Amino acid sequence: MPQPRLIETAAPQDPAGLVLVLHGGAARRGEVAVSPTQLSVVRMIPIAARVARESSGRLAVFRLLNSSRGWDTQHTPVQDVQWALEQLRQRFGEQLPICLIGHSLGGRAALLSADADGVRSIVALAPWVYPNDAHGLDASGRQILFVHGSRDRVAKPSSSAAVAATMARTAEIGYVTITGGKHAMLRHGSEFERLAADFTLATLLGTSPSGTVGRVLAGETAIRI
């Protein structure tokens, strides 16, 4: 079976927090290894780079390449996230807060990893989820931002909204709808990236962003932009 891999975007010597960026990507017949050049992987590069740049060297940022494409029920991306978090803890220590940023199936993996040790916050970008995914999941104390385009025809906004409603029983939830946004996050791409970076820096470094993320952190739970 192919093995998961970590790709370093930024690794300061003494970071204040850890960021793990998770890609999406549809399944292929059989166990197909993830390619660093597949579009779903490449799409996350500017998001990881923006978080690293705007943190000014205060955050360690890594991208995870899953062991295989899609969601294999025998070995899911959640297990790859668990592996990656263990690798990062061994390298940087057990005490640093962690933010998971995931797109599509990566968003689902991030949300289903909400109860992992050290996870403080999650950004779920156009997450491909089932409406009942969060039932029984303890996300107590986590801060979670959902960002979904209104014109996403791959991952249903109604499904992510249902998951957000369930997780709001234990976690602090913000749900942002990007009018006209689609699944690939190319249209309004800078908006997806800005929201991910602002929320990550606010939850790990205590910055005080204005705009949409500022409204989320002030308590607004559903925003359309």
C-alpha positions as CSV (number, residue, x, y, z in Angstrom):
1,M,0.0,0.0,0.0
2,P,1.3,3.5,-0.8
3,Q,2.4,5.5,2.2
4,P,1.4,9.0,3.3
5,R,3.9,11.8,3.0
6,L,4.4,15.2,4.6
7,I,5.6,18.2,2.5
8,E,7.1,21.1,4.4
9,T,5.9,24.6,3.6
10,A,7.4,26.3,6.7
11,A,9.3,24.8,9.6
12,P,10.6,27.5,12.0
13,Q,12.8,26.3,14.8
14,D,10.5,27.3,17.6
15,P,6.9,27.7,16.2
16,A,3.9,28.8,18.2
17,G,1.6,26.4,16.5
18,L,1.2,23.7,13.8
19,V,-0.8,23.7,10.6
20,L,-1.7,20.6,8.6
21,V,-3.2,21.2,5.2
22,L,-5.3,18.4,3.7
23,H,-6.1,17.9,0.0
24,G,-9.2,16.4,-1.6
25,G,-9.4,14.3,-4.7
26,A,-11.8,11.6,-6.1
27,A,-11.1,7.9,-5.8
28,R,-9.6,5.9,-8.6
29,R,-10.0,2.2,-9.3
30,G,-7.7,0.2,-7.0
31,E,-5.2,1.8,-4.6
32,V,-3.9,4.7,-6.6
33,A,-1.1,6.7,-5.0
34,V,-1.5,10.4,-4.6
35,S,0.6,12.5,-7.0
36,P,2.1,15.8,-5.9
37,T,1.0,17.2,-9.2
38,Q,-2.7,16.2,-9.2
39,L,-4.9,19.3,-9.2
40,S,-6.6,18.7,-5.9
41,V,-3.1,18.6,-4.3
42,V,-1.8,21.6,-6.2
43,R,-4.8,23.7,-5.2
44,M,-3.7,23.6,-1.6
45,I,-0.2,25.0,-2.2
46,P,-1.2,28.7,-2.2
47,I,-3.3,28.2,0.9
48,A,-0.4,26.6,2.8
49,A,1.9,29.3,1.5
50,R,-0.4,32.2,2.5
51,V,-0.7,30.8,6.0
52,A,3.0,30.5,6.3
53,R,3.7,33.9,4.9
54,E,1.2,35.8,7.0
55,S,2.3,34.0,10.2
56,S,5.7,35.7,9.7
57,G,7.6,32.5,10.8
58,R,5.5,31.8,13.8
59,L,3.7,28.7,12.5
60,A,5.0,25.4,11.2
61,V,3.0,24.6,8.0
62,F,2.9,21.2,6.3
63,R,0.8,19.6,3.6
64,L,-0.2,16.0,3.8
65,L,-0.3,13.7,0.8
66,N,-2.6,10.9,1.6
67,S,-1.6,7.2,1.2
68,S,-4.1,6.8,-1.7
69,R,-6.7,8.8,-3.6
70,G,-10.3,9.0,-2.4
71,W,-11.8,7.5,0.7
72,D,-10.9,3.8,1.1
73,T,-13.0,2.4,3.9
74,Q,-10.1,0.0,4.8
75,H,-7.7,2.9,5.3
76,T,-9.2,6.3,5.4
77,P,-7.6,9.8,5.2
78,V,-8.4,10.1,8.9
79,Q,-5.8,7.5,9.6
80,D,-3.3,9.5,7.4
81,V,-4.1,12.6,9.5
82,Q,-3.4,10.6,12.7
83,W,-0.1,9.5,11.3
84,A,0.9,13.1,10.2
85,L,0.0,14.5,13.6
86,E,2.1,12.0,15.4
87,Q,5.0,12.9,13.1
88,L,4.6,16.6,13.8
89,R,4.3,16.0,17.6
90,Q,7.5,14.0,17.6
91,R,9.3,16.8,15.7
92,F,7.9,19.9,17.4
93,G,6.6,18.6,20.8
94,E,3.3,17.7,22.3
95,Q,2.1,21.0,23.6
96,L,1.7,23.1,20.4
97,P,-1.9,23.9,19.2
98,I,-2.9,22.6,15.8
99,C,-5.1,23.8,13.0
100,L,-6.3,21.5,10.3
101,I,-7.2,23.0,6.9
102,G,-8.9,20.6,4.6
103,H,-10.6,20.8,1.2
104,S,-13.4,18.4,-0.1
105,L,-12.5,15.0,1.3
106,G,-9.7,16.7,3.2
107,G,-12.3,18.8,4.8
108,R,-14.1,15.7,5.9
109,A,-10.9,14.2,7.2
110,A,-10.2,17.4,9.2
111,L,-13.7,17.4,10.7
112,L,-13.6,13.7,11.7
113,S,-10.2,14.4,13.3
114,A,-11.6,17.2,15.5
115,D,-11.2,15.1,18.6
116,A,-7.5,14.4,18.0
117,D,-5.1,15.6,20.7
118,G,-3.8,19.1,20.3
119,V,-6.3,20.2,17.6
120,R,-7.6,23.7,18.5
121,S,-9.2,24.7,15.2
122,I,-10.3,23.5,11.8
123,V,-11.0,25.1,8.5
124,A,-13.3,23.0,6.3
125,L,-13.3,24.3,2.7
126,A,-16.1,22.9,0.6
127,P,-16.1,19.8,2.7
128,W,-17.5,16.6,1.1
129,V,-19.4,15.1,4.0
130,Y,-22.4,13.0,4.8
131,P,-25.0,14.9,6.9
132,N,-24.6,12.5,9.8
133,D,-20.8,12.5,9.8
134,A,-20.5,14.3,13.1
135,H,-22.9,12.3,15.2
136,G,-21.1,11.0,18.3
137,L,-18.0,13.1,17.6
138,D,-16.8,15.2,20.6
139,A,-15.4,18.5,19.3
140,S,-15.5,20.2,22.7
141,G,-13.4,23.3,22.9
142,R,-12.6,23.4,19.1
143,Q,-13.1,26.4,16.9
144,I,-14.4,25.4,13.4
145,L,-14.9,27.4,10.3
146,F,-16.9,26.0,7.4
147,V,-16.5,27.8,4.0
148,H,-18.7,26.6,1.2
149,G,-19.5,28.0,-2.3
150,S,-23.2,28.5,-3.1
151,R,-22.7,26.9,-6.5
152,D,-20.8,23.8,-5.4
153,R,-22.2,20.8,-7.4
154,V,-19.7,18.2,-6.0
155,A,-20.1,18.6,-2.3
156,K,-23.5,19.7,-1.1
157,P,-23.6,22.8,1.0
158,S,-26.7,21.4,2.7
159,S,-24.7,18.4,3.9
160,S,-21.9,20.6,5.4
161,A,-24.6,22.8,7.0
162,A,-26.1,19.8,8.7
163,V,-22.6,18.7,10.0
164,A,-22.0,22.3,11.2
165,A,-25.3,22.2,13.1
166,T,-24.4,19.0,14.8
167,M,-20.9,20.1,15.7
168,A,-22.3,23.4,17.1
169,R,-23.6,21.4,20.1
170,T,-20.0,21.1,21.4
171,A,-17.8,23.4,19.3
172,E,-17.7,27.0,18.3
173,I,-18.9,27.1,14.7
174,G,-18.9,29.6,11.9
175,Y,-20.4,28.9,8.5
176,V,-19.5,31.2,5.6
177,T,-21.3,30.9,2.3
178,I,-19.4,32.4,-0.7
179,T,-21.9,33.5,-3.3
180,G,-21.1,31.9,-6.7
181,G,-18.3,29.8,-5.3
182,K,-17.7,26.4,-6.8
183,H,-16.0,23.2,-5.5
184,A,-12.6,23.8,-7.1
185,M,-12.3,27.1,-5.2
186,L,-11.0,28.8,-8.4
187,R,-13.8,31.3,-8.7
188,H,-13.4,33.6,-5.6
189,G,-10.3,31.6,-4.8
190,S,-8.6,34.5,-3.0
191,E,-11.6,34.7,-0.7
192,F,-11.3,31.0,0.3
193,E,-7.6,31.5,0.9
194,R,-8.0,34.7,2.9
195,L,-10.6,33.2,5.2
196,A,-8.5,30.1,5.8
197,A,-5.4,32.2,6.7
198,D,-7.3,34.7,8.8
199,F,-9.0,32.0,10.9
200,T,-5.8,30.0,11.3
201,L,-3.8,32.9,12.6
202,A,-6.6,34.1,14.9
203,T,-7.1,30.7,16.5
204,L,-3.5,29.7,16.8
205,L,-1.8,33.1,17.3
206,G,-4.5,35.2,18.8
207,T,-4.6,37.8,16.0
208,S,-7.6,40.1,15.7
209,P,-8.8,40.0,12.1
210,S,-11.4,42.3,10.7
211,G,-13.9,41.4,8.1
212,T,-15.7,38.1,7.9
213,V,-13.5,36.1,10.3
214,G,-13.7,38.9,12.8
215,R,-17.5,38.6,12.6
216,V,-17.3,34.8,13.1
217,L,-15.1,35.2,16.1
218,A,-17.5,37.8,17.5
219,G,-20.2,35.2,17.5
220,E,-21.9,35.3,14.1
221,T,-22.6,31.7,13.1
222,A,-23.9,32.1,9.5
223,I,-22.5,34.7,7.1
224,R,-23.0,35.0,3.3
225,I,-20.5,37.0,1.3
